[in-house]
PDB file of C-alpha atoms in Angstrom:
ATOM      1  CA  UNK U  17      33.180  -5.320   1.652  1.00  0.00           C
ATOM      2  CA  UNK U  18      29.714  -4.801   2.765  1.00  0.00           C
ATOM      3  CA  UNK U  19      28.737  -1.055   4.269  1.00  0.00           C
ATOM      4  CA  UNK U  20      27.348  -2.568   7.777  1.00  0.00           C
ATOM      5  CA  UNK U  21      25.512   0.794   7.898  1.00  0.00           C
ATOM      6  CA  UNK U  22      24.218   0.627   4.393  1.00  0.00           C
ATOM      7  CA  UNK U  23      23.855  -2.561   3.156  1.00  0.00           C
ATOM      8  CA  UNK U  24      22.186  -2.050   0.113  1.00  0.00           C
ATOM      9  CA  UNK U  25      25.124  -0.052  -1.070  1.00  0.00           C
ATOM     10  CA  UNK U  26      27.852  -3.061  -0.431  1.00  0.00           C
ATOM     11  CA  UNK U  27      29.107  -5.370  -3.116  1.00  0.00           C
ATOM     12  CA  UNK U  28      27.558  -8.551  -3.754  1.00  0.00           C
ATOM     13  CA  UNK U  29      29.978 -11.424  -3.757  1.00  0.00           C
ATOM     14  CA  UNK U  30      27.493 -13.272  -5.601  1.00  0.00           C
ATOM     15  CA  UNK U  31      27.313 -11.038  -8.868  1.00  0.00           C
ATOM     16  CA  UNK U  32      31.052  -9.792  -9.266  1.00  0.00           C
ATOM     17  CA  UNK U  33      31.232 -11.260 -12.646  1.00  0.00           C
ATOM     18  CA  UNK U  34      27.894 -10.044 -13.691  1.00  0.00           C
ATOM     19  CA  UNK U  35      29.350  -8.272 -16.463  1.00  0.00           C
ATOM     20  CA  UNK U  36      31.014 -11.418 -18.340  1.00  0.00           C
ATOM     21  CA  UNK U  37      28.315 -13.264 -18.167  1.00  0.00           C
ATOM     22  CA  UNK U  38      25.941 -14.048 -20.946  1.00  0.00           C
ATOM     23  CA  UNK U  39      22.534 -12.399 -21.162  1.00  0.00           C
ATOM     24  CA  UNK U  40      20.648 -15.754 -20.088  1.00  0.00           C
ATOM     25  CA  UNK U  41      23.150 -16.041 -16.977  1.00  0.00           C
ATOM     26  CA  UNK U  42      22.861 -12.217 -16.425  1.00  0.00           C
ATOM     27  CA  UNK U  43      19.099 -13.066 -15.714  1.00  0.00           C
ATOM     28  CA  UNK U  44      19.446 -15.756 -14.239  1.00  0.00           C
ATOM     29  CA  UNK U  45      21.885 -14.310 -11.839  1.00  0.00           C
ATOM     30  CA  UNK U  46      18.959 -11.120 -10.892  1.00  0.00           C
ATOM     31  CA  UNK U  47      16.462 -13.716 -10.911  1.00  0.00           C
ATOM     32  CA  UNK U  48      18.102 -16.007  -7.935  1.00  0.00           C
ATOM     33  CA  UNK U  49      18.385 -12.883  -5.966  1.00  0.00           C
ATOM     34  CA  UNK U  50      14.645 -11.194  -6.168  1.00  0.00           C
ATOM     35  CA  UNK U  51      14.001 -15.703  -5.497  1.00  0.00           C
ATOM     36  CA  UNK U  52      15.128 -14.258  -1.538  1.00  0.00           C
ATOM     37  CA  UNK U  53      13.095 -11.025  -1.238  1.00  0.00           C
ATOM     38  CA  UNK U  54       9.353 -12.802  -0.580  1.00  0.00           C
ATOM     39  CA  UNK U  55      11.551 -14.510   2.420  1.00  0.00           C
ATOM     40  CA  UNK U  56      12.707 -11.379   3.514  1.00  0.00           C
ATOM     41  CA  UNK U  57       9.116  -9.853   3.766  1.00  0.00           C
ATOM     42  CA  UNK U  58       7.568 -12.798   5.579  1.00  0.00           C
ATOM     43  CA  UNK U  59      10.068 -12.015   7.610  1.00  0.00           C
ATOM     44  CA  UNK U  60       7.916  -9.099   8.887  1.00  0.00           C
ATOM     45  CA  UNK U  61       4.991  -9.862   8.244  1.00  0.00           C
ATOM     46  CA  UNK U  62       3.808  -9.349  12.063  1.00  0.00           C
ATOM     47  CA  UNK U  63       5.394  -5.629  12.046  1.00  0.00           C
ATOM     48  CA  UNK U  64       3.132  -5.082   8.824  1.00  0.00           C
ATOM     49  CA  UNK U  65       0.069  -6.277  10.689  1.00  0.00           C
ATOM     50  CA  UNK U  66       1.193  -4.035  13.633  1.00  0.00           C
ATOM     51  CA  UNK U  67       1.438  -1.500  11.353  1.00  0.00           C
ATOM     52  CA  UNK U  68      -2.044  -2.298   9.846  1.00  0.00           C
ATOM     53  CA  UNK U  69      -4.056  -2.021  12.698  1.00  0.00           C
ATOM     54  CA  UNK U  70      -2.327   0.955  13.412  1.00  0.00           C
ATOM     55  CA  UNK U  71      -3.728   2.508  10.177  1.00  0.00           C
ATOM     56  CA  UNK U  72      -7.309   1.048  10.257  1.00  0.00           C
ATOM     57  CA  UNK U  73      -8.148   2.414  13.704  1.00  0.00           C
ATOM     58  CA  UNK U  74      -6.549   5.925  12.205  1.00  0.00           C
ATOM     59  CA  UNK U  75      -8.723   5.808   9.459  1.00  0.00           C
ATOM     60  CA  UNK U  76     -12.225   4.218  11.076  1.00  0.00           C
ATOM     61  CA  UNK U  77     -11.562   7.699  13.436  1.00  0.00           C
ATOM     62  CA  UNK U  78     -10.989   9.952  10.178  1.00  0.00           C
ATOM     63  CA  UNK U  79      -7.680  10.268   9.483  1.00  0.00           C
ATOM     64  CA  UNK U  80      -5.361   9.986   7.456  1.00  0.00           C
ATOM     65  CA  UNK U  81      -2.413   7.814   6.109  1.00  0.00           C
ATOM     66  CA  UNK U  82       0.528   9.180   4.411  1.00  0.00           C
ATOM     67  CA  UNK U  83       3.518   8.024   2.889  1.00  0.00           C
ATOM     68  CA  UNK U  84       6.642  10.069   2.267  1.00  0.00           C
ATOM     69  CA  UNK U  85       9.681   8.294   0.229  1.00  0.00           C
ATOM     70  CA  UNK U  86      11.891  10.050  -2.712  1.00  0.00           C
ATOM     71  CA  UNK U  87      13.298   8.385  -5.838  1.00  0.00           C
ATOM     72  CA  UNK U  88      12.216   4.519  -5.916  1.00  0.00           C
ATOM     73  CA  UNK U  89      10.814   4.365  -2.742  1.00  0.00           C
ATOM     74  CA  UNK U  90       8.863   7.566  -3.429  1.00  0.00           C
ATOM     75  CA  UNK U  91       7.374   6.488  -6.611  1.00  0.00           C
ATOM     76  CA  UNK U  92       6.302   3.179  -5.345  1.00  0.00           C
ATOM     77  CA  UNK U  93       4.461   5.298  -2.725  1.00  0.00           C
ATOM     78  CA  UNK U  94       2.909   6.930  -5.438  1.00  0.00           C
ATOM     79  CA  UNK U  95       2.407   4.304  -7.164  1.00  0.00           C
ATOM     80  CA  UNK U  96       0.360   2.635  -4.409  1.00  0.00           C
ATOM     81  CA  UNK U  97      -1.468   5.365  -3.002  1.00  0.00           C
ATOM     82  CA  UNK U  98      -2.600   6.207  -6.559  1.00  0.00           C
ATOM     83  CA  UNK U  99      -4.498   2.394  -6.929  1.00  0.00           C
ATOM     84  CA  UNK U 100      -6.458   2.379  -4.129  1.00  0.00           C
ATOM     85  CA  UNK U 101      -9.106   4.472  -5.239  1.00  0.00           C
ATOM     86  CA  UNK U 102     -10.142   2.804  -8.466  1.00  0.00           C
ATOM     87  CA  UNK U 103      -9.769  -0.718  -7.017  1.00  0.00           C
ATOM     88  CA  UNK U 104     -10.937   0.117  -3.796  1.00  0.00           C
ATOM     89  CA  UNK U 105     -13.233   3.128  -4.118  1.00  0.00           C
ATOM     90  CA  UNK U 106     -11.300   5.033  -1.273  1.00  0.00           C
ATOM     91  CA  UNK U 107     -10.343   8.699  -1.989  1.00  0.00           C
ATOM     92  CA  UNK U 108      -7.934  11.212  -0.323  1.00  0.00           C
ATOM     93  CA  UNK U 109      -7.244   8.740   2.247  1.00  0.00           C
ATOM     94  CA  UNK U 110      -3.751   7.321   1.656  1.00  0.00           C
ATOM     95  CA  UNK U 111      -2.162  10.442   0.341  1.00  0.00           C
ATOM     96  CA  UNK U 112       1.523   9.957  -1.051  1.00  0.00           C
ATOM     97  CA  UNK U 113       4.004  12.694  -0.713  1.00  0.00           C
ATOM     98  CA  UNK U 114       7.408  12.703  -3.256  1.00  0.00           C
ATOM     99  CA  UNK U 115      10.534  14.552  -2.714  1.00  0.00           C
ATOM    100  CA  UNK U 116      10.327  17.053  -5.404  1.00  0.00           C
ATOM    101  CA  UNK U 117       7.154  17.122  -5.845  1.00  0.00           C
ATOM    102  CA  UNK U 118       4.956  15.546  -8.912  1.00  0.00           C
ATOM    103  CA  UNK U 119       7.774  16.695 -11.193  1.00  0.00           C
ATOM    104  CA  UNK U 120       9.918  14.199  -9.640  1.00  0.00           C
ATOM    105  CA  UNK U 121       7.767  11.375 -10.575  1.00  0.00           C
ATOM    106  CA  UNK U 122       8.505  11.054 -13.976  1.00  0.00           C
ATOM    107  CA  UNK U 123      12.324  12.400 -13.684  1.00  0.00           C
ATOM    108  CA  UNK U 124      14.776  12.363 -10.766  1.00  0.00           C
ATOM    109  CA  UNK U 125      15.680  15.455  -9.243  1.00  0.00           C
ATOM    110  CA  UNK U 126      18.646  16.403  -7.915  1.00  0.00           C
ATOM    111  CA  UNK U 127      19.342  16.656  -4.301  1.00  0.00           C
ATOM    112  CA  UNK U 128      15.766  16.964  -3.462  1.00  0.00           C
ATOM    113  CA  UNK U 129      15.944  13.779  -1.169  1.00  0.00           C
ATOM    114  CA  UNK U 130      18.717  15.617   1.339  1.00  0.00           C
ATOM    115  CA  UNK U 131      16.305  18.290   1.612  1.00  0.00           C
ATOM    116  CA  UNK U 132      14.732  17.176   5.664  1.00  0.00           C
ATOM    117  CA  UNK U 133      13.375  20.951   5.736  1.00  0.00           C
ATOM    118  CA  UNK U 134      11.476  20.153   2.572  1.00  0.00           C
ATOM    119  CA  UNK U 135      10.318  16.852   4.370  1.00  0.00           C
ATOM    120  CA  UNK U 136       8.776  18.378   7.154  1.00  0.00           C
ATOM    121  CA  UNK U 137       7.258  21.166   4.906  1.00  0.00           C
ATOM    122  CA  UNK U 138       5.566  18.185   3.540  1.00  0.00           C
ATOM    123  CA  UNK U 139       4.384  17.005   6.413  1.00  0.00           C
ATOM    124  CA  UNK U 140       2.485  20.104   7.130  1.00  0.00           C
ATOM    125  CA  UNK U 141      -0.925  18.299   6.697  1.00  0.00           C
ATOM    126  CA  UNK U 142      -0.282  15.450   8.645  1.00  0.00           C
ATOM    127  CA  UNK U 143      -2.711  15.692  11.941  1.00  0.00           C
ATOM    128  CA  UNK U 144      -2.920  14.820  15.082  1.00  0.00           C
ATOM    129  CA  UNK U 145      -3.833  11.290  14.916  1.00  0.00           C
ATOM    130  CA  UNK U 146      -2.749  10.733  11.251  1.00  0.00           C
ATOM    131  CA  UNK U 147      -0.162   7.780  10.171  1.00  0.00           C
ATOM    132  CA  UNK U 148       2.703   8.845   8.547  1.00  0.00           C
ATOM    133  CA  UNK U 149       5.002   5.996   6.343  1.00  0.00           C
ATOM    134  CA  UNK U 150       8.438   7.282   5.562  1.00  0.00           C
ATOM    135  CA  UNK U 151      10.113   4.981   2.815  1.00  0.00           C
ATOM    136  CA  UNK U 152      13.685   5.105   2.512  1.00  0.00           C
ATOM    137  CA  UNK U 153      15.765   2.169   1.256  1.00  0.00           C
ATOM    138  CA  UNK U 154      18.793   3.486   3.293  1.00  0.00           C
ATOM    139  CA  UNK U 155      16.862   3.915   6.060  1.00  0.00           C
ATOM    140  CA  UNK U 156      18.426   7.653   6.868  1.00  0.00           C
ATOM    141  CA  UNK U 157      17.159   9.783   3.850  1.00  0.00           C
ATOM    142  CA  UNK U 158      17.196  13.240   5.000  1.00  0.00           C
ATOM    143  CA  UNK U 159      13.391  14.104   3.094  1.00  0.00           C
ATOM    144  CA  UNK U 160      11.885  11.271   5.175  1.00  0.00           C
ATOM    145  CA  UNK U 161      13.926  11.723   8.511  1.00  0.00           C
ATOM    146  CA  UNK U 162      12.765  15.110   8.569  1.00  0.00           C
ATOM    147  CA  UNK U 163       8.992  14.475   7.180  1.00  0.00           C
ATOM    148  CA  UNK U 164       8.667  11.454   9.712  1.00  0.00           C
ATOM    149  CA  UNK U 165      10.068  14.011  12.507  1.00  0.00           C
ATOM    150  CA  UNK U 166       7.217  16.472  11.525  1.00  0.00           C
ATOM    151  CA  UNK U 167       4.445  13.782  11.986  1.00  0.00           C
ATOM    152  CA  UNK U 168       5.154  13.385  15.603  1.00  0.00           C
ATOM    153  CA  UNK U 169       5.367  16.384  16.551  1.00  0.00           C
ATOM    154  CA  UNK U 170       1.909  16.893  15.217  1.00  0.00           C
ATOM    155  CA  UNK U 171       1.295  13.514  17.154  1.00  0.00           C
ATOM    156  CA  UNK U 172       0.797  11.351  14.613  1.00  0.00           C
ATOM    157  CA  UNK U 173       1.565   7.138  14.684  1.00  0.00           C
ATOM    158  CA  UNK U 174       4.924   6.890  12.320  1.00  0.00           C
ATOM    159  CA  UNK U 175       6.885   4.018  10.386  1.00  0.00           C
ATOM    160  CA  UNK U 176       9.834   3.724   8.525  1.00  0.00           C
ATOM    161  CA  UNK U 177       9.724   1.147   5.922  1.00  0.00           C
ATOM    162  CA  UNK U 178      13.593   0.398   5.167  1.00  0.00           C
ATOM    163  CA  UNK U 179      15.910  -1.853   3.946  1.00  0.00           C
ATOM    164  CA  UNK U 180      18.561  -1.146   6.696  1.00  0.00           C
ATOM    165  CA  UNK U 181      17.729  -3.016  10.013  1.00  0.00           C
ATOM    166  CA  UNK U 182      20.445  -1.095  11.566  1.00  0.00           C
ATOM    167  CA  UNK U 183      19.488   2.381  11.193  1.00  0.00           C
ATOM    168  CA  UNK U 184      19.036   4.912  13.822  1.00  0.00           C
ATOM    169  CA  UNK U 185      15.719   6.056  12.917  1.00  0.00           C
ATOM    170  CA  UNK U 186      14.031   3.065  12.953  1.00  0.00           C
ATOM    171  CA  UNK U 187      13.879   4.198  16.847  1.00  0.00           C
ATOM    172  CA  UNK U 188      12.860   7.218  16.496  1.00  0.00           C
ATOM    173  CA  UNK U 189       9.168   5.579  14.964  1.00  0.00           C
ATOM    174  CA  UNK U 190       6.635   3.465  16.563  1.00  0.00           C
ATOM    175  CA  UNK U 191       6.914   0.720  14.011  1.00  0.00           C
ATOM    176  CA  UNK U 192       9.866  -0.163  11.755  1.00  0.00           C
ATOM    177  CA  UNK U 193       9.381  -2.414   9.049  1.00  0.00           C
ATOM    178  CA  UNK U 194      13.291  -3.721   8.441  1.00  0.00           C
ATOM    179  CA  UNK U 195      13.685  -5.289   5.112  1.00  0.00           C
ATOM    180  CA  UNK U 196      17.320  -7.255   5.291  1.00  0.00           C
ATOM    181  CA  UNK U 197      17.520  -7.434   1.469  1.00  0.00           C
ATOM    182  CA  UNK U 198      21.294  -7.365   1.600  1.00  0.00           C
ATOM    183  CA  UNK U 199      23.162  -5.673  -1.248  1.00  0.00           C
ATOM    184  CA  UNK U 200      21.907  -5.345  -4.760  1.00  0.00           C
ATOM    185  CA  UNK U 201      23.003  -7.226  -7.694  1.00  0.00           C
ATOM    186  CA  UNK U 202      24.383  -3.993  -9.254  1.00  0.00           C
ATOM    187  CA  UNK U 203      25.831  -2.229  -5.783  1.00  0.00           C
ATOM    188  CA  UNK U 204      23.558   0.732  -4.997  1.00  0.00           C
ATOM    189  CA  UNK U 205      20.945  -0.448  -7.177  1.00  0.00           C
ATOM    190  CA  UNK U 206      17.932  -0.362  -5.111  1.00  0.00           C
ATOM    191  CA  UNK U 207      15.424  -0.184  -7.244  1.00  0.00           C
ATOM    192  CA  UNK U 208      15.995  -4.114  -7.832  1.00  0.00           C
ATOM    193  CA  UNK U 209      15.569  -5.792  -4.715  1.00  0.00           C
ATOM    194  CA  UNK U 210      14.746  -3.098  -2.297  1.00  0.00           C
ATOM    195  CA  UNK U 211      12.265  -1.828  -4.331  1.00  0.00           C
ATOM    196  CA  UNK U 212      10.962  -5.217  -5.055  1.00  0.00           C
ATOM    197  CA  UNK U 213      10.516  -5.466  -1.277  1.00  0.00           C
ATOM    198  CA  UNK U 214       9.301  -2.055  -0.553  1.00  0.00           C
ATOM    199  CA  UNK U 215       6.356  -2.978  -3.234  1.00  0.00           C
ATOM    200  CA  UNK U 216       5.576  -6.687  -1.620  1.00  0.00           C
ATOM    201  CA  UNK U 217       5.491  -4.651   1.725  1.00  0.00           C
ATOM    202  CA  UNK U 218       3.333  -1.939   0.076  1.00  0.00           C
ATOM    203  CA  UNK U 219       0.942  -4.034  -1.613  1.00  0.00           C
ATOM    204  CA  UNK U 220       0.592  -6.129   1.214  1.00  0.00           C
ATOM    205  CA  UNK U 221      -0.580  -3.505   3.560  1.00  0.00           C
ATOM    206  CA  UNK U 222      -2.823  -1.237   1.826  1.00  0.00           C
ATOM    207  CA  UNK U 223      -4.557  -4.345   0.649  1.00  0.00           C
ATOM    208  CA  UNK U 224      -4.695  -5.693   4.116  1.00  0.00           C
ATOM    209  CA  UNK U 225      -5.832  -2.394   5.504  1.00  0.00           C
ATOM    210  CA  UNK U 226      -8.542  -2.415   2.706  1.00  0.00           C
ATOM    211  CA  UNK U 227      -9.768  -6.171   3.366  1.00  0.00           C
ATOM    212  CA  UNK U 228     -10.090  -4.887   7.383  1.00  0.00           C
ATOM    213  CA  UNK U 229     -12.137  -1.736   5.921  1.00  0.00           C
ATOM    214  CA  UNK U 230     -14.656  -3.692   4.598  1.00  0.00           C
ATOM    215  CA  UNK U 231     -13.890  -2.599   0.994  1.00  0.00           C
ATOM    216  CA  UNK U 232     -13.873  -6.030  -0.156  1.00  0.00           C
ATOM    217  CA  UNK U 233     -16.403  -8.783   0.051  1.00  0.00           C
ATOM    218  CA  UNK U 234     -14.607 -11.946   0.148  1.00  0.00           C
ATOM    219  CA  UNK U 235     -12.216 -11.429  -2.686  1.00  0.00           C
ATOM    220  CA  UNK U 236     -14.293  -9.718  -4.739  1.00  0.00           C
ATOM    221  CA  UNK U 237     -13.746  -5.779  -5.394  1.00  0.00           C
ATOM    222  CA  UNK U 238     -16.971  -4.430  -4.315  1.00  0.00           C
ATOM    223  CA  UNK U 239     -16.168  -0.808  -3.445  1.00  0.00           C
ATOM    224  CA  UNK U 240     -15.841   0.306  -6.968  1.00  0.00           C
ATOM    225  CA  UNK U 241     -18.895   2.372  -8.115  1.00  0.00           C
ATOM    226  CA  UNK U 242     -20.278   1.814 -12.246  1.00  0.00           C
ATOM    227  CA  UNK U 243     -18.857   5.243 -13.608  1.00  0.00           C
ATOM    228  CA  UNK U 244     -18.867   3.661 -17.455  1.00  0.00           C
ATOM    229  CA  UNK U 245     -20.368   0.797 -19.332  1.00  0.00           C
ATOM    230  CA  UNK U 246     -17.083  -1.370 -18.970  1.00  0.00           C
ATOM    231  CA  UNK U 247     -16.886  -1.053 -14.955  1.00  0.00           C
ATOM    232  CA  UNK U 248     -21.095  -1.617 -15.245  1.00  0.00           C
ATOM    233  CA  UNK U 249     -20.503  -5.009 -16.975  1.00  0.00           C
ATOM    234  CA  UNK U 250     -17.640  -6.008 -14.716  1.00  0.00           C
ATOM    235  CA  UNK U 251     -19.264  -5.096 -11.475  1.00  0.00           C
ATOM    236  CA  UNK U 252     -22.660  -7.010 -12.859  1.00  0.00           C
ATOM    237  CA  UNK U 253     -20.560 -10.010 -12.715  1.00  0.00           C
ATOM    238  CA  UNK U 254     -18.606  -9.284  -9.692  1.00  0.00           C
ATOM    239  CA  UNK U 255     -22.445  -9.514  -8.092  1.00  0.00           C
ATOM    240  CA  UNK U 256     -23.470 -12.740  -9.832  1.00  0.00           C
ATOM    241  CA  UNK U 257     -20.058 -13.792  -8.123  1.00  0.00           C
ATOM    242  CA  UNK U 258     -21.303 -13.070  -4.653  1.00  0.00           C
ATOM    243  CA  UNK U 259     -24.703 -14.047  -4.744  1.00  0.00           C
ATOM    244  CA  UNK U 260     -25.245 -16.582  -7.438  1.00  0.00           C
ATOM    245  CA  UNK U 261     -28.614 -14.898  -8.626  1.00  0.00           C
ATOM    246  CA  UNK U 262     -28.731 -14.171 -12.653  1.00  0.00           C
ATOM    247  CA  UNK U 263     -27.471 -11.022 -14.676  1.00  0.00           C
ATOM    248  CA  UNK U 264     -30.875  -9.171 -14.854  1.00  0.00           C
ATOM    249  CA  UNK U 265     -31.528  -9.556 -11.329  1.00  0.00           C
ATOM    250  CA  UNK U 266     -28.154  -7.969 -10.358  1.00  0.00           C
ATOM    251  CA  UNK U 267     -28.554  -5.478 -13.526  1.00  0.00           C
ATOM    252  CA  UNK U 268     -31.354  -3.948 -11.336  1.00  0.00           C
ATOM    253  CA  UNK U 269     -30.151  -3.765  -8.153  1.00  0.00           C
ATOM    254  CA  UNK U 270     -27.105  -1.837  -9.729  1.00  0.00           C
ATOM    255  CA  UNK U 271     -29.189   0.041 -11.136  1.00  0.00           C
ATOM    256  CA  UNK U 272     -31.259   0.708  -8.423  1.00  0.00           C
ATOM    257  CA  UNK U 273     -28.283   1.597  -6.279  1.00  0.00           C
ATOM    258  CA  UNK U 274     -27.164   4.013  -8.273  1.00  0.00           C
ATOM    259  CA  UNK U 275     -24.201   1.672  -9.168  1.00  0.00           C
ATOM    260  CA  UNK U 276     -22.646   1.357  -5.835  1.00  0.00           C
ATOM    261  CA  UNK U 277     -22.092  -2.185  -5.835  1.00  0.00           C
ATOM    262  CA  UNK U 278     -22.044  -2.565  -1.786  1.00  0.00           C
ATOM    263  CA  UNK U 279     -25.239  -1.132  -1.616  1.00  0.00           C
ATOM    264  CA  UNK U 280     -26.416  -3.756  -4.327  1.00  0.00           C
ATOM    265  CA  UNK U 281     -24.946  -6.581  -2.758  1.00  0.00           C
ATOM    266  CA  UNK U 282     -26.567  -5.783   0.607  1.00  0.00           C
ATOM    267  CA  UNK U 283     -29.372  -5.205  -0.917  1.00  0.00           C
ATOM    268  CA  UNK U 284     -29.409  -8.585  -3.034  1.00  0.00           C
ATOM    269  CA  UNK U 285     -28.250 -10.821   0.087  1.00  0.00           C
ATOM    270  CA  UNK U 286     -29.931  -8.996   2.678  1.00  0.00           C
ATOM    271  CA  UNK U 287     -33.496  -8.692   0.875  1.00  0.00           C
ATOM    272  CA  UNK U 288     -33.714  -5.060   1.478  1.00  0.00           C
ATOM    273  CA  UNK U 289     -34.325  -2.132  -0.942  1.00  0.00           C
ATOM    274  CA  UNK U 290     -31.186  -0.181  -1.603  1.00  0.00           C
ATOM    275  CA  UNK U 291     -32.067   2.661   0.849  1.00  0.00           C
ATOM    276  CA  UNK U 292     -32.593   0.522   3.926  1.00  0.00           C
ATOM    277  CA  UNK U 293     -29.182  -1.546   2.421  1.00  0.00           C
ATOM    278  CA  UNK U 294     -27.473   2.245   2.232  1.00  0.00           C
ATOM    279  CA  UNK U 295     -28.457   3.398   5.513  1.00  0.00           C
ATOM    280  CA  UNK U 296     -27.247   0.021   7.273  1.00  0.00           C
ATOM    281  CA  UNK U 297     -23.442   0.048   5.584  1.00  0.00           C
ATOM    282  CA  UNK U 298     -23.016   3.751   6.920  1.00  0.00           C
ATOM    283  CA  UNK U 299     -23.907   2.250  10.258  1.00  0.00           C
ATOM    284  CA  UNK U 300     -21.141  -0.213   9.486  1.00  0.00           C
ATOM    285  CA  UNK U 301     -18.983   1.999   8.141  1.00  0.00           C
ATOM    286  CA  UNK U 302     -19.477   0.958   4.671  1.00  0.00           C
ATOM    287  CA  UNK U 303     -18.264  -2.905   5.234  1.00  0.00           C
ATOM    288  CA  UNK U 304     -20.564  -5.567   3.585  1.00  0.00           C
ATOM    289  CA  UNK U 305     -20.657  -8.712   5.903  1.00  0.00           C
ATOM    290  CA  UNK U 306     -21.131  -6.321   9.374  1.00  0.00           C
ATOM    291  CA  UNK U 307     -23.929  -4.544   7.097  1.00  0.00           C
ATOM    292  CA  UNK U 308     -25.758  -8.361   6.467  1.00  0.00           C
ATOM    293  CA  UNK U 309     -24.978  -9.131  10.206  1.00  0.00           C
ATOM    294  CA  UNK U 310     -26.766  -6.123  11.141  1.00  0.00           C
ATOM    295  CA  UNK U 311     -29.232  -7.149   8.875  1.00  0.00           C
ATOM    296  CA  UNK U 312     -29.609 -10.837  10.316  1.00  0.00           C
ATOM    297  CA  UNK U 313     -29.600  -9.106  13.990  1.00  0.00           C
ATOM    298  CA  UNK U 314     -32.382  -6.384  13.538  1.00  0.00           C
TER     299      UNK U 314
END
């Protein structure tokens, strides 16, 4: 019978002979269930955005965002807050925060995740207009209860990403992002799909909330500065990409930018030397196409 306060921790009626199965049906079998998680997140998809805009005006005003989760969720936290910077060129921003501590990363620790003292210990950081993220798949873990707790008191926007649309806390923030993933395929098991959804929801907002930043330019990753001769080449072509003009041109606005490629695209499509195409993206907050339309306006 299915826990009605934790589902992910029920038994699946669908899997109950997982273990007499052959290996091909065995995969099969986890493969038809993670076929209903991308359902479950479109599901939310307008508490995401909610929770997007939430985070972009936090971060146009200079905050902060930070996630809190321990075991899966935690690392996928981690995991996420640790990407952003190379593919988006955004640093100390989205800060992650693991029961445990870095240790914990690599190797669960014990009891760490009932600690809600440790959680708001945390949390310590978190300011006054800051968004804090708990992710818990059961929706009551004691580390992010308490961390999430913490945050508003310091008066900063909260969420709870969790896969239990029933739990209590999801009141207690301004924005809860309930995954209904339902139980796993191995009861308990939620780093199948809960943390498949956790990482869809993840990936989906950071990105987002980089797209609304400005850090990209169309789909291209523009925000990533030439720090060797293999990001050089690939950013050379990421500007032929976006403005059609030939290798050596865009080799010298690089260049000539000091390999910031926003301030060599501006540059390129807004016919402007890279210090006039500098000064105009810090008057638009570093995004590309309100820099041009500046540009076009002046």
């Amino acid at each position: 019978m299915i826990d009605c306060d934790l589902p992910t921790e029920g038994r699946n009626p669908r899997t109950l002979d997982v273990d007499t199965l052959p290996t091909l049906e065995v995969l099969r079998l986890i493969n038809t269930e993670d076929a209903t998680v991308p359902v479950v997140v479109a599901a939310v998809l307008p508490e995401i955005a909610r929770l997007v805009d939430v985070a972009v005006e936090s971060l146009r005003a200079g905050g902060r965002v930070h996630y809190f989760g321990a075991g899966t969720s935690g690392r996928l936290a981690a995991l996420d807050a640790a990407e952003l910077p190379p593919t988006f060129g955004i640093w100390g921003r989205v800060v992650a925060h693991h029961a445990g501590g870095p240790g914990a990363l690599a190797q669960a620790v014990s009891h760490v995740e009932d600690d809600d003292e440790q959680g708001a210990r945390d949390a310590a950081e978190v300011a006054a207009g800051d968004v804090a993220i708990g992710i818990a798949a059961s929706g009551r873990t004691p580390y992010v209860v308490g961390a999430l707790r913490a945050a508003t008191a310091a008066g900063a926007r909260t969420a709870l990403i969790s896969c239990n649309p029933r739990t209590p806390y999801g009141d207690e923030v301004e924005i809860h992002i309930a995954l209904a993933t339902g139980p796993e395929v191995i009861s308990g098991s939620t780093r199948m799909k809960a943390g498949t959804a956790t990482k869809l929801v993840l990936n989906s907002f950071s990105t987002t909330l980089m797209v609304r930043l400005g850090r990209t330019y169309s789909n291209l990753m523009v925000s990533v500065n030439a720090l060797n001769g293999k990001l050089r080449a690939r950013l050379v072509r990421i500007l032929i990409e976006a403005t059609g003009m030939d290798a050596r041109t865009c080799e010298k606005a690089l260049a000539e930018a000091g390999g910031d490629t926003r301030v060599a695209l501006v540059s390129l499509l807004g016919e402007v030397p890279a210090a006039r195409a500098t000064a105009v993206l810090e008057e638009a907050d570093g995004g590309v196409r309100e820099a041009l339309q500046r540009l076009r306006s002046a």
